[in-house]
PDB file of C-alpha atoms in Angstrom:
ATOM      1  CA  MET L   1     107.192  -9.717-112.105  1.00 45.00           C
ATOM      2  CA  PRO L   2     106.428  -6.645-110.697  1.00 46.00           C
ATOM      3  CA  ASP L   3     104.953  -7.713-107.141  1.00 45.00           C
ATOM      4  CA  LEU L   4     101.339  -6.416-106.224  1.00 38.00           C
ATOM      5  CA  GLU L   5     102.809  -3.081-104.908  1.00 42.00           C
ATOM      6  CA  THR L   6     104.447  -1.868-108.102  1.00 43.00           C
ATOM      7  CA  TYR L   7     101.678  -2.984-110.149  1.00 35.00           C
ATOM      8  CA  ALA L   8      99.207  -0.695-107.484  1.00 37.00           C
ATOM      9  CA  LYS L   9     101.204   2.121-107.934  1.00 34.00           C
ATOM     10  CA  GLY L  10     101.516   2.024-111.452  1.00 38.00           C
ATOM     11  CA  VAL L  11      97.687   1.611-111.685  1.00 33.00           C
ATOM     12  CA  LEU L  12      97.866   4.813-109.665  1.00 34.00           C
ATOM     13  CA  ALA L  13     100.089   6.591-111.521  1.00 34.00           C
ATOM     14  CA  THR L  14      98.246   5.889-114.446  1.00 31.00           C
ATOM     15  CA  VAL L  15      94.914   7.254-113.575  1.00 35.00           C
ATOM     16  CA  ALA L  16      96.335  10.120-111.936  1.00 36.00           C
ATOM     17  CA  THR L  17      98.308  11.385-115.276  1.00 35.00           C
ATOM     18  CA  LEU L  18      94.906  11.116-116.948  1.00 34.00           C
ATOM     19  CA  SER L  19      92.903  12.749-114.731  1.00 41.00           C
ATOM     20  CA  THR L  20      95.399  15.572-114.755  1.00 43.00           C
ATOM     21  CA  VAL L  21      95.890  15.438-118.526  1.00 44.00           C
ATOM     22  CA  GLY L  22      91.100  15.124-118.335  1.00 46.00           C
ATOM     23  CA  ALA L  23      90.924  18.146-115.940  1.00 51.00           C
ATOM     24  CA  GLY L  24      93.852  19.887-118.164  1.00 54.00           C
ATOM     25  CA  LEU L  25      92.163  19.541-121.005  1.00 54.00           C
ATOM     26  CA  LEU L  26      88.572  20.484-119.846  1.00 58.00           C
ATOM     27  CA  TRP L  27      90.093  23.934-118.760  1.00 53.00           C
ATOM     28  CA  TYR L  28      92.378  25.034-120.955  1.00 62.00           C
ATOM     29  CA  GLY L  29      90.717  23.523-124.329  1.00 75.00           C
ATOM     30  CA  GLN L  30      87.113  23.497-123.641  1.00 86.00           C
ATOM     31  CA  ASN L  31      86.731  26.964-125.581  1.00 91.00           C
ATOM     32  CA  TYR L  32      87.833  25.156-128.179  1.00 89.00           C
ATOM     33  CA  LEU L  33      85.778  22.378-127.793  1.00 88.00           C
ATOM     34  CA  ILE L  34      82.838  24.395-127.271  1.00 93.00           C
ATOM     35  CA  TYR L  35      82.907  26.713-129.961  1.00 96.00           C
ATOM     36  CA  PRO L  36      84.880  24.450-133.097  1.00 96.00           C
ATOM     37  CA  SER L  37      83.883  27.094-135.473  1.00 97.00           C
ATOM     38  CA  ALA L  38      86.617  26.014-138.331  1.00 96.00           C
ATOM     39  CA  PHE L  39      84.315  23.166-138.372  1.00 96.00           C
ATOM     40  CA  PRO L  40      83.535  21.749-140.817  1.00 96.00           C
ATOM     41  CA  PRO L  41      86.670  23.228-142.976  1.00 97.00           C
ATOM     42  CA  GLY L  42      86.125  26.260-144.713  1.00 98.00           C
ATOM     43  CA  SER L  43      83.753  27.768-142.176  1.00 98.00           C
ATOM     44  CA  ARG L  44      86.466  30.422-141.280  1.00 98.00           C
ATOM     45  CA  THR L  45      86.681  31.409-145.094  1.00 97.00           C
ATOM     46  CA  ASP L  46      83.766  30.117-146.538  1.00 98.00           C
ATOM     47  CA  VAL L  47      80.357  31.846-145.652  1.00 98.00           C
ATOM     48  CA  PRO L  48      77.118  30.904-147.593  1.00 98.00           C
ATOM     49  CA  ARG L  49      75.310  34.724-149.108  1.00 98.00           C
ATOM     50  CA  PRO L  50      71.839  34.662-148.673  1.00 98.00           C
ATOM     51  CA  ASP L  51      71.343  35.160-152.719  1.00 97.00           C
ATOM     52  CA  GLY L  52      68.352  35.848-154.294  1.00 96.00           C
ATOM     53  CA  ILE L  53      66.683  37.889-151.709  1.00 97.00           C
ATOM     54  CA  PRO L  54      67.123  41.563-150.679  1.00 96.00           C
ATOM     55  CA  TYR L  55      70.327  41.749-147.808  1.00 98.00           C
ATOM     56  CA  GLU L  56      72.849  43.580-146.533  1.00 98.00           C
ATOM     57  CA  ASP L  57      76.140  42.877-145.607  1.00 98.00           C
ATOM     58  CA  LEU L  58      75.982  43.751-141.861  1.00 98.00           C
ATOM     59  CA  THR L  59      79.152  45.138-140.174  1.00 98.00           C
ATOM     60  CA  LEU L  60      78.586  45.290-136.573  1.00 98.00           C
ATOM     61  CA  VAL L  61      81.556  46.899-133.618  1.00 98.00           C
ATOM     62  CA  THR L  62      81.256  45.431-130.436  1.00 98.00           C
ATOM     63  CA  PRO L  63      81.359  47.415-127.204  1.00 98.00           C
ATOM     64  CA  ASP L  64      85.125  45.693-127.059  1.00 98.00           C
ATOM     65  CA  ASP L  65      86.316  46.694-130.493  1.00 98.00           C
ATOM     66  CA  ILE L  66      85.069  43.197-132.435  1.00 98.00           C
ATOM     67  CA  SER L  67      84.428  43.192-135.887  1.00 98.00           C
ATOM     68  CA  LEU L  68      81.268  41.167-136.335  1.00 99.00           C
ATOM     69  CA  ARG L  69      80.522  40.344-140.235  1.00 98.00           C
ATOM     70  CA  CYS L  70      76.676  39.838-140.389  1.00 98.00           C
ATOM     71  CA  TYR L  71      73.586  39.759-142.313  1.00 99.00           C
ATOM     72  CA  LEU L  72      70.700  41.732-142.558  1.00 98.00           C
ATOM     73  CA  LEU L  73      67.360  40.528-144.858  1.00 98.00           C
ATOM     74  CA  PRO L  74      65.478  43.960-144.416  1.00 98.00           C
ATOM     75  CA  GLN L  75      61.704  42.872-145.592  1.00 98.00           C
ATOM     76  CA  LYS L  76      60.318  44.580-148.781  1.00 96.00           C
ATOM     77  CA  LYS L  77      56.581  45.461-150.006  1.00 92.00           C
ATOM     78  CA  LEU L  78      55.189  43.680-152.393  1.00 82.00           C
ATOM     79  CA  VAL L  79      55.461  45.268-155.716  1.00 59.00           C
ATOM     80  CA  GLN L  80      52.063  43.916-157.130  1.00 59.00           C
ATOM     81  CA  ALA L  81      50.333  44.562-153.932  1.00 60.00           C
ATOM     82  CA  ALA L  82      47.435  47.408-153.479  1.00 60.00           C
ATOM     83  CA  ASP L  83      49.365  49.499-151.135  1.00 58.00           C
ATOM     84  CA  ALA L  84      52.415  49.245-153.102  1.00 62.00           C
ATOM     85  CA  ASN L  85      52.344  53.111-154.366  1.00 71.00           C
ATOM     86  CA  THR L  86      51.523  54.806-150.714  1.00 85.00           C
ATOM     87  CA  ILE L  87      54.174  52.587-149.070  1.00 92.00           C
ATOM     88  CA  THR L  88      57.768  52.929-148.465  1.00 95.00           C
ATOM     89  CA  ASP L  89      60.018  49.912-148.068  1.00 96.00           C
ATOM     90  CA  ASP L  90      60.850  51.449-144.847  1.00 97.00           C
ATOM     91  CA  GLU L  91      56.872  51.560-143.463  1.00 97.00           C
ATOM     92  CA  PHE L  92      56.524  48.559-144.523  1.00 97.00           C
ATOM     93  CA  ALA L  93      59.390  46.348-143.118  1.00 98.00           C
ATOM     94  CA  ALA L  94      58.699  48.563-139.552  1.00 98.00           C
ATOM     95  CA  THR L  95      55.576  46.414-139.378  1.00 97.00           C
ATOM     96  CA  ARG L  96      57.049  43.390-139.643  1.00 98.00           C
ATOM     97  CA  PRO L  97      58.214  41.539-136.780  1.00 98.00           C
ATOM     98  CA  THR L  98      62.329  40.804-136.988  1.00 98.00           C
ATOM     99  CA  VAL L  99      63.765  37.606-135.893  1.00 99.00           C
ATOM    100  CA  ILE L 100      67.214  37.470-134.950  1.00 99.00           C
ATOM    101  CA  MET L 101      69.344  34.372-135.810  1.00 99.00           C
ATOM    102  CA  PHE L 102      71.845  33.098-133.011  1.00 98.00           C
ATOM    103  CA  HIS L 103      73.299  29.483-134.665  1.00 98.00           C
ATOM    104  CA  GLY L 104      74.899  26.752-133.327  1.00 98.00           C
ATOM    105  CA  ASN L 105      78.388  25.769-132.086  1.00 97.00           C
ATOM    106  CA  GLY L 106      79.530  24.522-135.446  1.00 96.00           C
ATOM    107  CA  GLY L 107      79.785  25.765-138.710  1.00 97.00           C
ATOM    108  CA  ASN L 108      78.453  29.775-139.486  1.00 98.00           C
ATOM    109  CA  HIS L 109      75.998  32.010-140.348  1.00 98.00           C
ATOM    110  CA  GLY L 110      75.983  31.233-144.049  1.00 98.00           C
ATOM    111  CA  HIS L 111      74.817  28.169-142.825  1.00 98.00           C
ATOM    112  CA  ARG L 112      72.005  28.704-141.955  1.00 98.00           C
ATOM    113  CA  VAL L 113      70.453  30.542-145.117  1.00 98.00           C
ATOM    114  CA  PRO L 114      68.096  28.069-146.069  1.00 98.00           C
ATOM    115  CA  LEU L 115      66.051  28.469-142.828  1.00 98.00           C
ATOM    116  CA  ALA L 116      66.334  32.530-142.730  1.00 98.00           C
ATOM    117  CA  LYS L 117      64.883  32.630-146.494  1.00 98.00           C
ATOM    118  CA  ILE L 118      62.047  31.244-144.604  1.00 98.00           C
ATOM    119  CA  PHE L 119      61.291  33.746-142.588  1.00 98.00           C
ATOM    120  CA  TYR L 120      62.308  36.321-144.652  1.00 98.00           C
ATOM    121  CA  LEU L 121      59.679  34.686-147.980  1.00 97.00           C
ATOM    122  CA  LYS L 122      56.856  32.200-145.855  1.00 97.00           C
ATOM    123  CA  MET L 123      56.837  34.811-142.932  1.00 98.00           C
ATOM    124  CA  ARG L 124      57.806  37.962-144.287  1.00 97.00           C
ATOM    125  CA  CYS L 125      59.435  39.144-141.245  1.00 98.00           C
ATOM    126  CA  ASN L 126      63.024  40.575-141.293  1.00 98.00           C
ATOM    127  CA  VAL L 127      66.232  38.626-140.404  1.00 98.00           C
ATOM    128  CA  LEU L 128      69.552  39.229-139.365  1.00 99.00           C
ATOM    129  CA  MET L 129      71.949  36.733-139.014  1.00 99.00           C
ATOM    130  CA  MET L 130      74.389  37.277-136.055  1.00 98.00           C
ATOM    131  CA  SER L 131      77.937  35.962-137.123  1.00 98.00           C
ATOM    132  CA  TYR L 132      79.594  35.155-133.263  1.00 98.00           C
ATOM    133  CA  ARG L 133      82.945  36.411-133.031  1.00 98.00           C
ATOM    134  CA  GLY L 134      85.444  34.087-133.649  1.00 98.00           C
ATOM    135  CA  TYR L 135      83.277  32.376-136.430  1.00 98.00           C
ATOM    136  CA  GLY L 136      83.015  32.853-140.385  1.00 98.00           C
ATOM    137  CA  LEU L 137      84.567  36.094-141.441  1.00 98.00           C
ATOM    138  CA  SER L 138      84.061  37.963-137.856  1.00 98.00           C
ATOM    139  CA  GLU L 139      86.868  39.000-135.916  1.00 98.00           C
ATOM    140  CA  GLY L 140      88.270  37.646-132.065  1.00 98.00           C
ATOM    141  CA  SER L 141      88.438  34.500-130.482  1.00 97.00           C
ATOM    142  CA  PRO L 142      84.801  32.837-129.215  1.00 98.00           C
ATOM    143  CA  SER L 143      83.521  32.130-125.157  1.00 97.00           C
ATOM    144  CA  GLU L 144      80.532  33.345-123.303  1.00 98.00           C
ATOM    145  CA  ALA L 145      81.511  36.678-122.078  1.00 98.00           C
ATOM    146  CA  GLY L 146      82.010  37.218-125.614  1.00 98.00           C
ATOM    147  CA  LEU L 147      78.895  36.043-127.137  1.00 98.00           C
ATOM    148  CA  LYS L 148      76.616  37.637-124.877  1.00 98.00           C
ATOM    149  CA  ILE L 149      78.578  41.117-125.825  1.00 98.00           C
ATOM    150  CA  ASP L 150      77.955  40.316-129.278  1.00 99.00           C
ATOM    151  CA  ALA L 151      74.524  39.406-128.864  1.00 99.00           C
ATOM    152  CA  GLN L 152      73.630  42.393-127.373  1.00 99.00           C
ATOM    153  CA  THR L 153      74.984  44.530-129.596  1.00 99.00           C
ATOM    154  CA  GLY L 154      72.678  43.070-132.487  1.00 99.00           C
ATOM    155  CA  LEU L 155      69.979  43.356-130.038  1.00 99.00           C
ATOM    156  CA  ASP L 156      71.170  47.587-129.471  1.00 98.00           C
ATOM    157  CA  PHE L 157      71.710  47.905-133.638  1.00 99.00           C
ATOM    158  CA  LEU L 158      67.888  46.738-133.497  1.00 98.00           C
ATOM    159  CA  THR L 159      66.764  48.806-130.812  1.00 98.00           C
ATOM    160  CA  THR L 160      68.299  51.648-132.208  1.00 98.00           C
ATOM    161  CA  HIS L 161      67.742  51.895-135.520  1.00 98.00           C
ATOM    162  CA  PRO L 162      65.077  53.949-136.715  1.00 98.00           C
ATOM    163  CA  VAL L 163      63.035  50.995-138.688  1.00 98.00           C
ATOM    164  CA  PHE L 164      63.814  48.086-136.820  1.00 98.00           C
ATOM    165  CA  ALA L 165      62.914  49.726-133.131  1.00 98.00           C
ATOM    166  CA  GLN L 166      59.194  49.721-134.405  1.00 98.00           C
ATOM    167  CA  THR L 167      59.742  46.021-134.638  1.00 98.00           C
ATOM    168  CA  LYS L 168      58.348  43.167-132.406  1.00 98.00           C
ATOM    169  CA  ILE L 169      61.842  41.060-131.557  1.00 98.00           C
ATOM    170  CA  ILE L 170      61.765  37.697-131.943  1.00 99.00           C
ATOM    171  CA  LEU L 171      64.733  35.413-130.547  1.00 99.00           C
ATOM    172  CA  TYR L 172      65.722  31.876-132.705  1.00 99.00           C
ATOM    173  CA  GLY L 173      68.289  30.030-131.390  1.00 98.00           C
ATOM    174  CA  GLN L 174      69.410  26.678-132.128  1.00 98.00           C
ATOM    175  CA  SER L 175      71.600  24.541-129.036  1.00 98.00           C
ATOM    176  CA  ILE L 176      74.196  27.011-127.875  1.00 98.00           C
ATOM    177  CA  GLY L 177      72.418  29.810-129.561  1.00 98.00           C
ATOM    178  CA  GLY L 178      69.611  29.294-127.384  1.00 98.00           C
ATOM    179  CA  ALA L 179      71.655  29.130-124.662  1.00 98.00           C
ATOM    180  CA  VAL L 180      72.380  32.469-126.115  1.00 98.00           C
ATOM    181  CA  SER L 181      68.515  33.885-126.723  1.00 99.00           C
ATOM    182  CA  ILE L 182      67.510  32.729-122.686  1.00 98.00           C
ATOM    183  CA  ASP L 183      70.550  34.981-121.376  1.00 98.00           C
ATOM    184  CA  LEU L 184      70.124  37.679-123.950  1.00 99.00           C
ATOM    185  CA  ALA L 185      66.506  38.366-123.356  1.00 98.00           C
ATOM    186  CA  SER L 186      67.025  37.582-119.189  1.00 98.00           C
ATOM    187  CA  ARG L 187      69.024  40.924-119.001  1.00 98.00           C
ATOM    188  CA  ASN L 188      66.840  42.605-121.636  1.00 98.00           C
ATOM    189  CA  PRO L 189      63.277  41.504-120.361  1.00 97.00           C
ATOM    190  CA  THR L 190      60.969  44.805-121.611  1.00 98.00           C
ATOM    191  CA  LYS L 191      62.821  44.671-125.731  1.00 98.00           C
ATOM    192  CA  ILE L 192      61.969  40.584-126.451  1.00 98.00           C
ATOM    193  CA  HIS L 193      58.969  39.950-127.602  1.00 98.00           C
ATOM    194  CA  ALA L 194      59.722  35.781-128.052  1.00 98.00           C
ATOM    195  CA  LEU L 195      61.776  33.241-127.648  1.00 98.00           C
ATOM    196  CA  ILE L 196      62.145  30.548-130.551  1.00 99.00           C
ATOM    197  CA  LEU L 197      64.535  27.378-128.437  1.00 98.00           C
ATOM    198  CA  GLU L 198      65.692  24.561-130.528  1.00 98.00           C
ATOM    199  CA  ASN L 199      67.424  21.469-128.733  1.00 98.00           C
ATOM    200  CA  THR L 200      69.441  23.891-126.430  1.00 98.00           C
ATOM    201  CA  PHE L 201      70.519  22.696-123.225  1.00 98.00           C
ATOM    202  CA  THR L 202      70.005  23.640-119.063  1.00 98.00           C
ATOM    203  CA  SER L 203      74.024  24.220-118.940  1.00 97.00           C
ATOM    204  CA  LEU L 204      77.102  23.278-120.252  1.00 95.00           C
ATOM    205  CA  PRO L 205      78.226  21.601-116.835  1.00 94.00           C
ATOM    206  CA  LYS L 206      75.508  19.725-116.459  1.00 95.00           C
ATOM    207  CA  LEU L 207      75.636  18.700-120.637  1.00 94.00           C
ATOM    208  CA  ILE L 208      79.119  17.306-120.497  1.00 89.00           C
ATOM    209  CA  PRO L 209      78.785  14.129-119.182  1.00 89.00           C
ATOM    210  CA  ASN L 210      76.775  13.284-121.769  1.00 86.00           C
ATOM    211  CA  VAL L 211      78.668  15.155-125.002  1.00 81.00           C
ATOM    212  CA  LEU L 212      82.135  14.200-123.251  1.00 73.00           C
ATOM    213  CA  PRO L 213      82.043  11.159-120.917  1.00 79.00           C
ATOM    214  CA  ALA L 214      85.424  10.836-120.692  1.00 72.00           C
ATOM    215  CA  LEU L 215      85.813  14.440-118.594  1.00 70.00           C
ATOM    216  CA  GLY L 216      82.279  13.804-117.060  1.00 70.00           C
ATOM    217  CA  PRO L 217      83.812  13.916-113.895  1.00 74.00           C
ATOM    218  CA  PHE L 218      85.942  17.047-114.331  1.00 77.00           C
ATOM    219  CA  SER L 219      83.114  19.148-115.956  1.00 80.00           C
ATOM    220  CA  PHE L 220      83.119  21.212-111.947  1.00 77.00           C
ATOM    221  CA  LEU L 221      85.503  23.022-114.322  1.00 82.00           C
ATOM    222  CA  CYS L 222      84.264  24.026-117.213  1.00 91.00           C
ATOM    223  CA  HIS L 223      83.952  28.273-116.876  1.00 90.00           C
ATOM    224  CA  GLN L 224      81.975  28.196-120.409  1.00 95.00           C
ATOM    225  CA  LYS L 225      78.726  27.677-117.982  1.00 96.00           C
ATOM    226  CA  TRP L 226      75.621  29.248-119.737  1.00 98.00           C
ATOM    227  CA  ASP L 227      73.212  28.317-117.278  1.00 98.00           C
ATOM    228  CA  SER L 228      70.175  28.874-119.062  1.00 98.00           C
ATOM    229  CA  ALA L 229      67.683  27.079-116.261  1.00 98.00           C
ATOM    230  CA  SER L 230      69.121  30.276-113.962  1.00 97.00           C
ATOM    231  CA  LYS L 231      68.122  32.753-116.578  1.00 98.00           C
ATOM    232  CA  VAL L 232      65.149  31.261-118.000  1.00 97.00           C
ATOM    233  CA  PRO L 233      62.880  32.846-114.933  1.00 95.00           C
ATOM    234  CA  LEU L 234      63.955  36.170-115.574  1.00 96.00           C
ATOM    235  CA  ILE L 235      61.733  36.215-118.576  1.00 96.00           C
ATOM    236  CA  PRO L 236      58.673  37.690-118.010  1.00 94.00           C
ATOM    237  CA  LEU L 237      55.887  35.611-118.161  1.00 93.00           C
ATOM    238  CA  SER L 238      54.140  37.584-120.172  1.00 93.00           C
ATOM    239  CA  THR L 239      57.177  37.106-123.070  1.00 96.00           C
ATOM    240  CA  PRO L 240      55.941  34.107-125.512  1.00 97.00           C
ATOM    241  CA  ILE L 241      57.802  30.621-125.364  1.00 98.00           C
ATOM    242  CA  LEU L 242      58.047  27.692-128.481  1.00 98.00           C
ATOM    243  CA  MET L 243      60.520  25.090-127.471  1.00 98.00           C
ATOM    244  CA  LEU L 244      61.443  22.713-130.403  1.00 98.00           C
ATOM    245  CA  SER L 245      62.257  19.404-129.129  1.00 98.00           C
ATOM    246  CA  GLY L 246      64.181  16.346-131.452  1.00 98.00           C
ATOM    247  CA  VAL L 247      63.285  13.099-129.808  1.00 98.00           C
ATOM    248  CA  LYS L 248      66.244  11.377-131.069  1.00 98.00           C
ATOM    249  CA  ASP L 249      69.255  14.038-130.645  1.00 97.00           C
ATOM    250  CA  ASP L 250      71.930  12.498-129.286  1.00 94.00           C
ATOM    251  CA  LEU L 251      74.429  15.843-128.238  1.00 95.00           C
ATOM    252  CA  VAL L 252      71.905  17.159-126.271  1.00 96.00           C
ATOM    253  CA  PRO L 253      69.932  14.175-124.210  1.00 96.00           C
ATOM    254  CA  GLN L 254      66.030  15.768-124.455  1.00 97.00           C
ATOM    255  CA  ALA L 255      65.968  15.710-120.363  1.00 97.00           C
ATOM    256  CA  HIS L 256      67.586  19.542-120.913  1.00 98.00           C
ATOM    257  CA  MET L 257      64.502  20.395-123.151  1.00 98.00           C
ATOM    258  CA  HIS L 258      62.069  18.669-120.152  1.00 98.00           C
ATOM    259  CA  ALA L 259      64.346  19.952-117.779  1.00 98.00           C
ATOM    260  CA  LEU L 260      63.989  23.478-119.008  1.00 98.00           C
ATOM    261  CA  TRP L 261      60.679  23.522-119.969  1.00 96.00           C
ATOM    262  CA  GLU L 262      60.066  22.619-116.484  1.00 94.00           C
ATOM    263  CA  VAL L 263      61.585  25.479-115.239  1.00 95.00           C
ATOM    264  CA  VAL L 264      59.506  27.604-117.540  1.00 94.00           C
ATOM    265  CA  ALA L 265      57.030  26.603-116.658  1.00 90.00           C
ATOM    266  CA  ARG L 266      57.880  27.658-112.528  1.00 88.00           C
ATOM    267  CA  ARG L 267      58.099  31.435-114.010  1.00 84.00           C
ATOM    268  CA  GLY L 268      54.396  31.188-112.709  1.00 73.00           C
ATOM    269  CA  GLU L 269      54.239  28.855-110.260  1.00 73.00           C
ATOM    270  CA  THR L 270      51.709  28.903-107.440  1.00 68.00           C
ATOM    271  CA  LYS L 271      51.009  26.791-104.684  1.00 68.00           C
ATOM    272  CA  THR L 272      47.135  25.852-104.073  1.00 70.00           C
ATOM    273  CA  SER L 273      45.232  23.593-101.689  1.00 71.00           C
ATOM    274  CA  GLY L 274      46.550  21.126-103.648  1.00 70.00           C
ATOM    275  CA  GLY L 275      49.879  21.317-104.249  1.00 70.00           C
ATOM    276  CA  ARG L 276      51.525  23.988-107.104  1.00 68.00           C
ATOM    277  CA  GLU L 277      49.613  25.435-110.366  1.00 65.00           C
ATOM    278  CA  TYR L 278      51.478  26.200-113.205  1.00 60.00           C
ATOM    279  CA  LYS L 279      49.602  27.317-115.947  1.00 61.00           C
ATOM    280  CA  VAL L 280      49.621  31.028-115.433  1.00 66.00           C
ATOM    281  CA  GLY L 281      53.354  30.061-116.795  1.00 66.00           C
ATOM    282  CA  LEU L 282      52.128  28.413-119.786  1.00 81.00           C
ATOM    283  CA  GLU L 283      49.878  30.258-121.377  1.00 85.00           C
ATOM    284  CA  HIS L 284      51.998  32.137-123.312  1.00 92.00           C
ATOM    285  CA  ALA L 285      54.260  28.774-123.735  1.00 96.00           C
ATOM    286  CA  LYS L 286      54.462  25.888-126.098  1.00 97.00           C
ATOM    287  CA  PHE L 287      56.577  22.581-126.344  1.00 97.00           C
ATOM    288  CA  VAL L 288      56.631  20.719-129.483  1.00 98.00           C
ATOM    289  CA  GLU L 289      58.380  17.167-129.701  1.00 98.00           C
ATOM    290  CA  PHE L 290      59.542  15.117-132.952  1.00 98.00           C
ATOM    291  CA  PRO L 291      59.841  11.613-132.664  1.00 98.00           C
ATOM    292  CA  TYR L 292      62.975  11.474-135.371  1.00 98.00           C
ATOM    293  CA  GLY L 293      64.519  14.253-134.680  1.00 98.00           C
ATOM    294  CA  GLY L 294      68.331  14.789-134.216  1.00 98.00           C
ATOM    295  CA  HIS L 295      70.196  17.403-132.874  1.00 97.00           C
ATOM    296  CA  ASN L 296      71.069  18.597-136.650  1.00 96.00           C
ATOM    297  CA  ASP L 297      67.806  17.633-138.166  1.00 98.00           C
ATOM    298  CA  THR L 298      65.003  18.665-136.029  1.00 98.00           C
ATOM    299  CA  CYS L 299      64.378  21.845-138.317  1.00 98.00           C
ATOM    300  CA  VAL L 300      63.504  19.498-141.335  1.00 98.00           C
ATOM    301  CA  GLN L 301      61.000  17.237-139.756  1.00 98.00           C
ATOM    302  CA  THR L 302      57.087  17.559-141.023  1.00 98.00           C
ATOM    303  CA  GLY L 303      55.288  20.088-138.466  1.00 98.00           C
ATOM    304  CA  TYR L 304      58.582  21.926-137.567  1.00 98.00           C
ATOM    305  CA  TRP L 305      58.064  25.038-139.761  1.00 98.00           C
ATOM    306  CA  PRO L 306      53.999  25.240-139.435  1.00 98.00           C
ATOM    307  CA  ALA L 307      54.959  25.101-135.495  1.00 98.00           C
ATOM    308  CA  VAL L 308      57.402  28.307-136.271  1.00 98.00           C
ATOM    309  CA  GLU L 309      55.141  29.861-138.357  1.00 98.00           C
ATOM    310  CA  LYS L 310      52.024  29.923-136.319  1.00 98.00           C
ATOM    311  CA  PHE L 311      53.715  30.489-133.313  1.00 98.00           C
ATOM    312  CA  VAL L 312      55.230  34.018-135.059  1.00 98.00           C
ATOM    313  CA  GLU L 313      51.331  34.663-136.580  1.00 98.00           C
ATOM    314  CA  SER L 314      50.240  34.602-132.615  1.00 97.00           C
ATOM    315  CA  VAL L 315      53.183  37.201-131.372  1.00 97.00           C
ATOM    316  CA  CYS L 316      52.450  39.067-133.975  1.00 95.00           C
ATOM    317  CA  ALA L 317      48.998  39.300-133.655  1.00 91.00           C
ATOM    318  CA  PRO L 318      47.459  42.950-132.558  1.00 83.00           C
ATOM    319  CA  GLU L 319      46.915  43.348-128.914  1.00 72.00           C
ATOM    320  CA  PRO L 320      42.611  43.113-127.584  1.00 64.00           C
ATOM    321  CA  GLY L 321      42.306  47.346-128.327  1.00 62.00           C
ATOM    322  CA  GLU L 322      45.471  47.291-130.338  1.00 61.00           C
ATOM    323  CA  LYS L 323      45.010  48.346-134.437  1.00 60.00           C
ATOM    324  CA  ALA L 324      45.580  45.446-136.553  1.00 53.00           C
TER     325      ALA L 324
END
């Protein structure tokens, strides 16, 4: 029978080995954990198309020469409209907002076609469905640095386009797509007109203990930061933000959305004799909770799309003194 010293050494050796494995898994394998682009099976080869509505297969080439296979859904005039004969499709598209969709870390942009159709058919928005590098039929491998380049490439396409450059640009981000949206808006404060954020997080290192508890002690090794909490203050007070939070989200705890909401409020923080006031920071922001919303089904909860539609309408409303 081994003595206590031998047993203790064995335990310590086992712990050390597991710790090394855990640290190695997080450091070297985190991109595979964070960006599971091949899940569900077939996601790298089977990309649903937005059949039934006008769309274009759009290939965007990034500055580092990666081809992104995206979908562009440009608005078309209604044939039965009174002004159908006096306005072209491009002229009509220029009067409508443009939504850039940034999806979560699983699947591909084609899996979000039903959501794009709501923006397109119900709200009459132009829609750019972004495909990240390493996702769907796009080239490359995903990473934080790479996705930031992809997002900027999509925005640059719109802002240099003869039609879409005239439109108000709204970012719609789900989960990690919310982090992509926040980062893009923070780097382009004058080009983004609004953000819609669903079930996103403050930063990835702070999320790891919830998603991968066994790797929690090694979260400091996470080099994919997506530090949204530090980027929100760079977004102008005048930029409207709609936050959509599923109370039953078991992947991204709702505490992350609440923490981001506090950061959104502090954009306009002022000190008063009674403490601090956040009123200014919240004038153009709204937080909506869905009691039964999980991480992947918040978007089908009752009241979700009416809230989004009302928000889009408010963003598109003419400014005082501006012609409708």
